[in-house]
Coordinates of C-alpha atoms and ligand atoms in Angstrom, one line a residue:
Chain Q
M30 CA 0.0 0.0 0.0
Q31 CA 1.3 3.4 -0.8
S32 CA -0.4 6.7 -0.3
V33 CA 1.1 9.8 -1.8
V34 CA -0.6 13.0 -1.2
P35 CA 0.7 16.2 -2.8
S36 CA 2.2 18.4 -0.3
P37 CA -0.1 21.0 1.3
G38 CA 0.2 24.7 0.9
T39 CA 0.8 26.9 -2.1
N40 CA 4.6 26.8 -2.2
P41 CA 6.3 25.6 -5.4
T42 CA 7.6 22.1 -5.4
K43 CA 11.3 21.9 -4.4
L44 CA 12.1 18.2 -4.6
V45 CA 10.5 15.5 -6.7
L46 CA 11.2 11.8 -6.4
E47 CA 9.4 9.6 -8.9
H48 CA 9.4 5.8 -8.8
V49 CA 12.8 5.8 -7.3
S50 CA 14.5 2.4 -6.6
K51 CA 17.9 1.6 -5.4
W52 CA 19.7 -1.7 -5.0
F53 CA 22.9 -2.6 -3.2
R54 CA 24.8 -5.6 -4.5
T55 CA 27.5 -7.1 -2.4
S56 CA 29.2 -10.4 -3.0
S57 CA 26.9 -12.1 -0.5
L58 CA 23.5 -10.5 -1.0
H59 CA 21.3 -8.2 -3.0
V60 CA 19.4 -5.6 -1.0
Q61 CA 16.6 -3.5 -2.4
A62 CA 17.1 -0.4 -0.2
L63 CA 14.3 1.6 -2.0
D64 CA 11.4 0.3 -4.0
D65 CA 9.2 2.6 -6.2
V66 CA 9.4 5.6 -3.9
T67 CA 7.5 8.7 -5.1
L68 CA 7.6 11.8 -3.0
R69 CA 7.1 15.6 -3.5
I70 CA 8.4 18.1 -1.1
A71 CA 7.4 21.8 -1.3
E72 CA 9.8 24.7 -0.9
G73 CA 10.2 25.6 2.7
E74 CA 8.6 22.4 3.9
F75 CA 9.8 20.4 6.9
V76 CA 9.4 16.7 6.2
C77 CA 10.3 14.0 8.6
L78 CA 11.1 10.4 7.4
V79 CA 10.4 7.8 10.0
G80 CA 10.9 4.0 10.0
P81 CA 12.9 1.2 11.5
S82 CA 16.6 1.0 10.6
G83 CA 17.3 -0.5 7.3
C84 CA 14.3 0.9 5.5
G85 CA 16.3 3.1 3.2
K86 CA 16.1 6.5 4.9
S87 CA 19.8 7.3 4.7
T88 CA 19.8 5.9 1.1
L89 CA 17.1 8.4 0.2
L90 CA 18.9 11.3 1.7
N91 CA 22.1 10.3 -0.2
L92 CA 20.2 10.3 -3.4
I93 CA 18.8 13.8 -2.7
A94 CA 22.2 15.0 -1.7
G95 CA 23.6 13.7 -5.0
L96 CA 26.1 11.5 -3.1
D97 CA 24.6 8.5 -4.9
R98 CA 22.5 7.7 -8.0
P99 CA 19.1 5.9 -8.2
D100 CA 19.0 2.6 -10.1
G101 CA 15.5 3.5 -11.3
G102 CA 13.2 6.5 -11.3
T103 CA 14.2 10.2 -11.1
V104 CA 15.3 12.6 -8.4
Q105 CA 14.9 16.2 -9.2
A106 CA 15.5 19.5 -7.4
D107 CA 13.9 22.7 -8.9
S108 CA 12.8 20.6 -11.8
Q109 CA 16.4 19.6 -12.6
T110 CA 17.7 16.1 -12.3
I111 CA 20.2 15.9 -9.5
R112 CA 23.6 14.9 -11.0
G113 CA 25.9 15.3 -8.0
P114 CA 26.4 17.0 -4.7
G115 CA 26.5 20.7 -4.3
P116 CA 26.2 23.5 -1.8
H117 CA 22.4 23.9 -2.5
R118 CA 21.6 20.6 -0.8
L119 CA 23.7 20.0 2.3
M120 CA 23.8 16.9 4.5
M121 CA 24.2 16.8 8.2
F122 CA 25.1 13.5 9.8
Q123 CA 24.4 11.7 13.0
E124 CA 28.0 11.0 13.9
A125 CA 30.5 13.7 14.5
A126 CA 31.4 14.5 10.9
L127 CA 33.3 17.6 12.0
F128 CA 36.9 17.8 10.9
P129 CA 39.2 17.4 13.9
W130 CA 42.1 19.1 12.2
L131 CA 40.2 22.4 12.0
T132 CA 38.9 24.7 14.7
V133 CA 35.2 25.3 15.1
L134 CA 35.5 28.4 12.9
G135 CA 37.6 26.5 10.4
N136 CA 34.9 23.8 10.1
V137 CA 32.2 26.4 9.4
L138 CA 34.5 28.1 6.9
F139 CA 35.2 24.8 5.0
G140 CA 31.8 24.9 3.2
L141 CA 31.9 28.6 2.7
K142 CA 35.2 28.4 0.9
L143 CA 33.5 26.1 -1.7
V144 CA 30.9 28.8 -2.4
H145 CA 31.9 31.0 -5.3
G146 CA 31.9 34.8 -5.1
L147 CA 32.6 35.3 -1.4
N148 CA 35.8 37.1 -0.3
A149 CA 37.6 36.3 3.0
S150 CA 35.9 38.9 5.1
E151 CA 32.4 38.0 3.8
R152 CA 33.1 34.3 4.6
R153 CA 34.3 35.2 8.1
E154 CA 31.2 37.4 8.7
K155 CA 28.9 34.6 7.6
A156 CA 30.7 32.0 9.7
E157 CA 30.5 34.2 12.8
Y158 CA 26.8 34.9 12.1
F159 CA 25.9 31.2 12.0
L160 CA 28.0 30.4 15.0
E161 CA 26.1 33.1 16.8
L162 CA 22.8 31.7 15.6
V163 CA 23.6 28.3 17.2
G164 CA 25.0 30.1 20.3
L165 CA 28.6 29.0 19.9
K166 CA 30.4 32.2 18.8
R167 CA 32.4 32.2 22.0
F168 CA 33.8 28.8 21.0
M169 CA 34.9 29.6 17.5
H170 CA 38.6 29.2 18.3
S171 CA 38.1 26.0 20.2
N172 CA 39.1 22.6 19.0
V173 CA 36.4 20.1 18.1
H174 CA 37.4 17.6 20.8
E175 CA 36.8 20.2 23.5
L176 CA 33.1 20.4 22.8
S177 CA 30.3 18.3 24.1
G178 CA 28.2 16.2 21.8
G179 CA 25.4 18.7 21.7
M180 CA 27.8 21.5 20.9
R181 CA 29.4 19.5 18.1
Q182 CA 26.0 19.0 16.4
R183 CA 25.3 22.7 16.8
V184 CA 28.6 23.4 15.0
A185 CA 27.6 20.8 12.4
L186 CA 24.3 22.7 12.0
A187 CA 26.1 26.0 11.6
R188 CA 28.5 24.4 9.0
S189 CA 25.5 23.1 7.0
L190 CA 23.6 26.4 7.2
A191 CA 26.5 28.7 6.4
P192 CA 26.8 28.1 2.6
N193 CA 23.0 29.0 2.5
P194 CA 21.7 25.8 1.0
S195 CA 18.0 25.8 0.0
V196 CA 17.7 22.2 1.1
L197 CA 19.0 20.8 4.4
L198 CA 19.2 17.0 4.7
M199 CA 19.5 15.8 8.3
D200 CA 20.3 12.1 9.0
E201 CA 19.3 11.4 12.6
P202 CA 21.3 14.5 13.6
F203 CA 20.3 14.3 17.3
G204 CA 20.3 10.5 17.6
A205 CA 23.4 10.3 19.7
L206 CA 22.5 13.1 22.2
D207 CA 20.8 12.9 25.6
A208 CA 17.1 13.9 25.9
L209 CA 17.7 17.3 27.5
T210 CA 20.2 18.4 24.9
R211 CA 17.9 17.1 22.2
E212 CA 15.0 19.2 23.6
Q213 CA 17.1 22.4 23.4
L214 CA 18.0 21.6 19.8
Y215 CA 14.3 21.1 18.9
G216 CA 13.8 24.7 20.0
D217 CA 16.9 25.9 18.1
I218 CA 16.1 24.1 14.8
Q219 CA 12.5 25.4 14.8
R220 CA 13.6 28.9 15.5
I221 CA 16.2 28.7 12.7
W222 CA 13.8 27.1 10.3
S223 CA 11.2 29.8 10.9
Q224 CA 13.8 32.5 10.3
H225 CA 15.5 31.0 7.3
R226 CA 12.8 28.9 5.7
K227 CA 14.9 26.1 4.4
T228 CA 13.4 23.0 2.9
I229 CA 14.3 20.3 5.5
V230 CA 14.3 16.6 5.1
F231 CA 14.8 15.1 8.5
V232 CA 15.4 11.4 9.2
T233 CA 14.7 10.0 12.6
H234 CA 13.4 6.8 14.2
N235 CA 11.9 8.8 17.0
V236 CA 8.2 9.4 16.2
R237 CA 7.8 12.1 18.9
E238 CA 10.8 14.0 17.4
A239 CA 9.2 13.7 13.9
V240 CA 5.9 15.1 15.1
C241 CA 7.6 17.9 17.0
L242 CA 9.5 19.1 14.0
G243 CA 7.7 18.1 10.8
D244 CA 4.9 19.6 8.6
R245 CA 4.6 16.0 7.4
V246 CA 5.7 12.7 8.8
I247 CA 6.3 10.0 6.3
L248 CA 6.5 6.4 7.4
F249 CA 8.8 3.9 5.8
S250 CA 8.9 0.1 6.0
P251 CA 11.9 -2.1 5.3
N252 CA 12.6 -5.0 2.9
P253 CA 12.3 -3.4 0.4
G254 CA 12.3 0.2 1.6
R255 CA 8.9 1.7 0.8
I256 CA 6.7 4.6 1.8
R257 CA 3.8 3.2 3.8
E258 CA 1.8 6.1 5.0
E259 CA 2.0 9.8 5.6
F260 CA 0.6 12.2 8.1
S261 CA 0.1 16.0 8.1
I262 CA 0.9 17.7 11.4
P263 CA -1.1 20.9 11.5
L264 CA 0.0 21.9 15.0
P265 CA 1.0 25.5 15.6
R266 CA 4.7 26.4 16.1
P267 CA 6.9 26.5 18.0
R268 CA 6.0 23.1 19.3
D269 CA 6.9 21.7 22.7
I270 CA 7.9 18.0 22.5
N271 CA 6.1 17.4 25.8
S272 CA 2.7 18.9 24.8
V273 CA -0.5 16.8 25.0
D274 CA -1.6 17.6 21.4
L275 CA 1.7 16.4 20.1
A276 CA 1.5 13.2 22.2
R277 CA -1.9 12.4 20.5
Y278 CA -0.3 12.5 17.1
S279 CA 2.7 10.5 18.1
T280 CA 0.6 7.9 19.8
E281 CA -1.4 7.4 16.7
I282 CA 1.6 7.3 14.4
T283 CA 3.4 4.9 16.7
R284 CA 0.4 2.6 16.6
V285 CA 0.4 2.5 12.8
L286 CA 4.2 1.9 12.7
K287 CA 4.0 -1.0 15.2
G288 CA 1.1 -2.4 13.2
Y289 CA 3.0 -2.9 10.1
V290 CA 6.3 -3.8 11.7
Q291 CA 4.6 -6.6 13.5
S292 CA 2.7 -7.8 10.4
E293 CA 6.0 -7.9 8.6
V294 CA 7.5 -10.1 11.3
V295 CA 4.5 -12.4 11.1
E296 CA 4.8 -12.8 7.4
Chain A
M57 CA 59.1 24.1 32.4
I58 CA 62.1 25.4 34.4
A59 CA 62.0 22.4 36.7
R60 CA 62.1 20.1 33.6
W61 CA 65.1 22.0 32.3
A62 CA 66.8 21.7 35.7
V63 CA 66.2 18.0 35.9
A64 CA 67.5 17.4 32.4
S65 CA 70.6 19.5 33.0
L66 CA 71.3 17.7 36.3
F67 CA 70.9 14.3 34.6
F68 CA 73.4 15.1 31.9
A69 CA 75.8 16.7 34.3
C70 CA 75.7 13.4 36.2
V71 CA 76.3 11.4 33.1
I72 CA 79.4 13.5 32.3
G73 CA 80.5 13.2 36.0
L74 CA 80.3 9.4 35.9
W75 CA 82.2 9.4 32.6
Q76 CA 85.0 11.5 34.3
L77 CA 85.0 9.2 37.3
A78 CA 85.4 6.2 35.1
V79 CA 88.3 7.9 33.3
N80 CA 89.9 8.8 36.7
A81 CA 89.6 5.2 37.9
Q82 CA 91.9 4.2 35.0
I83 CA 90.1 0.9 34.4
W84 CA 90.5 1.3 30.7
S85 CA 93.4 2.8 28.8
P86 CA 92.8 6.5 27.9
L87 CA 93.2 5.4 24.3
L88 CA 89.9 3.5 24.6
L89 CA 88.1 5.9 27.0
P90 CA 89.2 9.5 26.5
S91 CA 88.2 12.0 29.1
P92 CA 85.2 14.4 28.4
A93 CA 87.7 17.2 28.3
S94 CA 89.7 15.7 25.5
V95 CA 86.5 15.0 23.5
F96 CA 85.5 18.6 23.9
T97 CA 89.0 19.7 22.9
Y98 CA 88.7 17.7 19.7
L99 CA 85.3 19.1 19.0
W100 CA 86.6 22.6 19.6
S101 CA 89.6 22.2 17.2
A102 CA 87.3 20.6 14.6
V103 CA 85.1 23.6 14.8
E104 CA 88.0 25.9 14.6
D105 CA 89.6 24.3 11.5
A106 CA 86.1 24.0 10.0
T107 CA 86.3 20.3 9.3
L108 CA 83.3 19.7 11.6
W109 CA 81.1 22.3 10.0
E110 CA 81.9 21.0 6.5
A111 CA 81.2 17.5 7.5
I112 CA 77.9 18.5 9.1
L113 CA 77.0 20.5 6.0
V114 CA 77.8 17.6 3.6
T115 CA 75.8 15.1 5.7
V116 CA 72.8 17.2 6.4
R117 CA 72.6 18.3 2.8
R118 CA 72.6 14.6 1.6
L119 CA 70.0 13.8 4.2
L120 CA 67.7 16.7 3.4
I121 CA 67.8 16.1 -0.3
G122 CA 67.4 12.3 0.0
Y123 CA 64.7 12.6 2.6
G124 CA 62.9 15.3 0.6
L125 CA 63.0 13.1 -2.5
G126 CA 61.7 10.2 -0.5
I127 CA 58.7 12.2 0.7
L128 CA 58.1 13.6 -2.7
I129 CA 57.9 10.2 -4.2
G130 CA 56.6 8.2 -1.2
L131 CA 53.6 10.4 -0.4
P132 CA 51.9 10.2 -3.8
L133 CA 52.7 6.5 -4.1
G134 CA 51.1 5.9 -0.7
L135 CA 48.0 7.8 -1.8
L136 CA 47.9 5.8 -5.0
T137 CA 48.1 2.4 -3.2
A138 CA 45.4 3.5 -0.8
S139 CA 43.1 4.4 -3.7
F140 CA 43.4 1.7 -6.3
K141 CA 43.3 -2.1 -6.0
W142 CA 45.8 -2.6 -8.8
S143 CA 48.4 -0.3 -7.2
Q144 CA 47.9 -1.9 -3.8
D145 CA 48.6 -5.3 -5.3
T146 CA 51.7 -4.1 -7.1
I147 CA 53.4 -1.1 -5.5
G148 CA 51.8 -1.9 -2.1
V149 CA 53.2 -5.4 -2.0
L150 CA 56.6 -4.1 -3.2
A151 CA 56.8 -1.5 -0.5
L152 CA 55.7 -4.0 2.2
G153 CA 58.5 -6.3 1.1
L154 CA 61.3 -3.8 0.7
Q155 CA 60.3 -2.1 4.0
T156 CA 61.6 -5.2 5.8
L157 CA 65.0 -4.8 4.2
P158 CA 67.5 -3.1 6.5
S159 CA 68.5 0.1 4.6
V160 CA 72.3 -0.8 4.9
C161 CA 71.6 -3.6 2.4
W162 CA 71.1 -1.0 -0.3
V163 CA 74.7 0.2 0.0
P164 CA 76.4 -2.5 -2.1
L165 CA 73.8 -2.1 -4.8
A166 CA 74.1 1.6 -4.8
L167 CA 77.9 1.3 -5.2
L168 CA 77.6 -1.0 -8.1
W169 CA 75.0 1.1 -9.9
F170 CA 76.3 4.6 -9.2
G171 CA 80.0 4.1 -8.2
Q172 CA 81.5 6.3 -5.5
T173 CA 79.3 9.3 -6.2
E174 CA 76.9 11.5 -4.5
A175 CA 74.1 9.7 -6.4
A176 CA 74.9 6.5 -4.5
M177 CA 74.5 8.3 -1.2
L178 CA 71.2 9.9 -2.2
F179 CA 70.0 6.5 -3.5
V180 CA 70.6 4.9 -0.2
V181 CA 68.8 7.6 1.7
V182 CA 65.8 7.6 -0.6
M183 CA 65.5 3.8 -0.4
G184 CA 65.7 4.1 3.4
T185 CA 62.9 6.6 3.5
L186 CA 60.5 5.6 0.7
W187 CA 59.0 2.3 1.6
S188 CA 58.0 3.0 5.2
L189 CA 56.6 6.3 4.0
I190 CA 54.4 4.6 1.4
I191 CA 53.2 2.1 4.0
A192 CA 52.4 4.8 6.6
T193 CA 50.6 7.0 4.0
D194 CA 48.6 4.0 2.8
T195 CA 47.6 3.0 6.4
G196 CA 46.8 6.6 7.3
V197 CA 44.5 7.1 4.3
R198 CA 42.7 3.8 4.9
T199 CA 42.1 4.5 8.5
I200 CA 40.2 7.8 7.8
P201 CA 36.5 7.5 8.7
P202 CA 34.6 7.7 5.4
I203 CA 32.2 10.2 6.9
Y204 CA 34.8 12.9 6.5
S205 CA 35.0 12.7 2.7
R206 CA 31.2 12.2 2.5
A207 CA 30.6 15.4 4.5
A208 CA 33.2 17.2 2.3
R209 CA 31.6 15.9 -0.9
S210 CA 28.2 17.0 0.3
M211 CA 29.6 20.5 0.7
G212 CA 30.8 20.4 -2.9
S213 CA 34.4 19.3 -2.4
S214 CA 35.7 16.8 -5.0
G215 CA 38.9 15.4 -6.6
F216 CA 42.1 17.3 -5.8
H217 CA 40.4 19.5 -3.3
T218 CA 39.2 16.5 -1.3
W219 CA 42.7 15.0 -1.3
T220 CA 44.5 18.2 -0.1
H221 CA 41.8 19.5 2.2
V222 CA 40.4 16.3 3.7
I223 CA 42.3 13.1 3.1
L224 CA 45.8 14.5 3.8
P225 CA 45.0 16.4 6.9
A226 CA 42.8 13.6 8.2
A227 CA 45.8 11.2 7.7
L228 CA 48.2 13.6 9.3
P229 CA 48.8 11.7 12.5
F230 CA 49.8 8.6 10.5
L231 CA 51.8 10.6 8.0
L232 CA 53.8 12.2 10.8
S233 CA 54.7 8.9 12.4
G234 CA 55.6 7.6 9.0
M235 CA 57.8 10.6 8.4
K236 CA 59.5 10.2 11.7
Q237 CA 60.2 6.5 11.0
G238 CA 61.4 7.5 7.5
W239 CA 63.7 10.1 9.0
A240 CA 65.3 7.6 11.4
F241 CA 65.8 5.1 8.5
A242 CA 67.3 7.8 6.3
W243 CA 69.7 8.9 9.0
R244 CA 70.8 5.3 9.7
S245 CA 71.3 4.4 6.1
L246 CA 73.3 7.5 5.3
M247 CA 75.6 6.9 8.3
A248 CA 76.2 3.3 7.2
A249 CA 76.9 4.4 3.6
E250 CA 79.3 7.1 4.7
I251 CA 81.2 4.8 7.0
Y252 CA 81.5 2.0 4.4
V253 CA 82.2 4.1 1.3
T254 CA 84.7 6.8 0.6
I255 CA 83.0 9.3 -1.6
L256 CA 85.2 11.8 -3.4
T257 CA 82.6 14.5 -3.6
G258 CA 82.3 15.3 0.1
F259 CA 83.4 14.3 3.5
G260 CA 80.5 13.6 5.8
L261 CA 80.2 12.9 9.5
G262 CA 80.3 9.2 8.8
H263 CA 83.7 9.7 7.1
L264 CA 85.0 11.6 10.1
L265 CA 83.8 8.7 12.3
H266 CA 85.5 6.2 10.0
Y267 CA 88.8 8.0 10.0
G268 CA 88.7 8.5 13.7
R269 CA 88.7 4.7 14.0
E270 CA 91.5 4.3 11.4
L271 CA 93.7 6.8 13.3
N272 CA 92.7 5.3 16.7
A273 CA 91.5 8.7 17.6
M274 CA 88.9 7.8 20.2
D275 CA 88.2 11.4 21.1
Q276 CA 87.2 12.0 17.5
V277 CA 85.0 8.9 17.4
I278 CA 83.1 9.8 20.5
G279 CA 83.0 13.5 19.6
V280 CA 81.5 12.8 16.2
M281 CA 79.0 10.4 17.7
L282 CA 77.9 13.2 20.1
V283 CA 77.4 15.5 17.1
I284 CA 75.3 12.9 15.3
V285 CA 73.1 12.4 18.4
M286 CA 72.8 16.2 18.7
I287 CA 71.6 16.6 15.1
G288 CA 69.1 13.9 15.6
L289 CA 67.7 15.5 18.7
A290 CA 67.7 19.0 17.2
V291 CA 65.7 17.7 14.2
D292 CA 63.2 16.0 16.5
K293 CA 62.7 19.0 18.7
T294 CA 62.5 21.6 15.9
L295 CA 60.8 19.7 13.1
F296 CA 58.6 16.9 14.5
A297 CA 57.9 18.1 18.1
P298 CA 55.9 21.2 17.0
V299 CA 53.8 19.2 14.6
E300 CA 53.2 16.6 17.3
R301 CA 52.1 19.3 19.8
F302 CA 49.8 20.7 17.2
L303 CA 48.2 17.3 16.6
H304 CA 47.9 16.7 20.3
R305 CA 46.1 20.0 20.8
R306 CA 43.8 19.7 17.8
W307 CA 42.9 16.0 18.0
G308 CA 42.9 15.9 21.7
T309 CA 44.7 12.6 21.6
A310 CA 47.8 11.5 23.5
R311 CA 49.8 10.5 20.4
G312 CA 53.5 9.9 20.3
Ligands
ADP628 N1 26.7 1.1 0.8 C1 25.9 0.0 1.0 N2 26.3 -1.2 0.6 C2 25.5 -2.3 0.8 N3 24.3 -2.2 1.4 C3 23.8 -1.0 1.8 C4 24.6 0.2 1.6 N4 24.0 1.3 2.1 C5 22.8 0.8 2.6 N5 22.7 -0.6 2.4 C6 21.6 -1.4 2.7 O1 20.4 -0.8 2.3 C7 19.4 -0.9 3.3 C8 18.9 0.5 3.6 O2 19.9 1.1 4.3 P1 19.8 2.6 4.9 O3 19.4 3.5 3.8 O4 21.1 2.9 5.6 O5 18.6 2.5 6.0 P2 18.2 3.4 7.2 O6 19.0 4.7 7.1 O7 16.8 3.6 7.1 O8 18.6 2.7 8.4 C9 19.9 -1.7 4.4 O9 19.5 -3.0 4.3 C10 21.4 -1.6 4.2 O10 22.1 -2.7 4.7
MG629 MG1 20.4 5.5 8.4

């Protein structure tokens, strides 16, 4: 079963995936990571992808980032087929992907140096602005290993935002953080999103997190990776992860998720 | 810092003191164990008649050129073996094998190929440096978490930029230990070559050592050995130690 509803709102479509499939072939096995995935994401939309591990969420982000190519179907951004990575679609990872040989500032400057048409002082200004935005300007000369996990992900966020991408791809960015730090970051990311209106595709296996952040929550199921269902979350923002309204949505979505995960096991 | 200096000075003062005591006890003939004073007298005279400076210059020049060439060739080859299966199966295997060969073993071959020339010296130093550097670079590049280059690629880095801005700096801790090892091998192989081979194009420290033995001039032998040790220490403290401190600070690891 597959239900694909065009995205709500009047914004133009930013990302279009049509009948996308992706296989991984190793010497021992063939895995179909994605099977006939069709998805439209509007400009400025915040979409959360949820599903058990192995259902192709990271694969999908890699395709949108241009780090990988689909075996079937098309992936388009702004009506152009995606041919490779670029500073318009930046990826933020779960693990610490910050470069330990650079300072905090050096890490944020890395992406900026790959953007054409900026001189050194403009780059510096932007880097400092985004470090300020995530509340870490004081630490710009620190080394990466001196920061806590939450601070590192904030730096990673600043690094991804600085080159001014129109699409931000986040692969379980808060998965390795403790609950309290995560809650702070939910606040930060919502504030930044409302100020800067990026299109965000956010992968998580935490349903509550998805409901707290997303305009839409899209459920995936594994073997092969498919879209199973999607939910609009018309709650007002900023949202509090602990609110009762939010809990109603996440309870409902979790029930559906459990339903098909169990039916899969029985099969 | 001052305390560390004091401890170090005291230690070396004690070593020289013990040496003097051993000389005073007259257990060995002064021909075999010269006093610290006579060694320093030799060093002073060698500085004054410029033989020591010239020898240091000749040796260090050979070393720097040979070591530099070794790095210039070894680094790209190491990157190559880490990137392609075919080069790993060919150059990689060759490097792994030749790395086990003590660098002195290159001396006879160098002599036969190049004769008693400067080229023979450089060849020995390059062979001493090259293989361990290839292996270290290869290991370093393979150990880099793939997430670094994926993150860089996502930001639009590719090709040469990724190599120079991500792969090389990420492999730096390994490159440094490979370069240190290469330096030690280069030093050893050059000394061996200079001691065994008379080269007409320049008198190095190894030659001074060799002639000290021929002339039974123990003060010269020990004096030159001291100089060799000093150069090794100086290079470590001025070339490698700052990079190591930088790595330590940035990575936050207790390496080296
Ligand atoms: N590079 C790869 N090589 C082989 N198999 C892969 C590779 N990347 C992903 N897969 C497989 O594809 C499936 C989907 O993986 P992934 O997209 O990482 O899932 P998720 O992010 O939802 O946990 C899994 O079965 C995984 O083992
Ligand atoms: Mg994943």
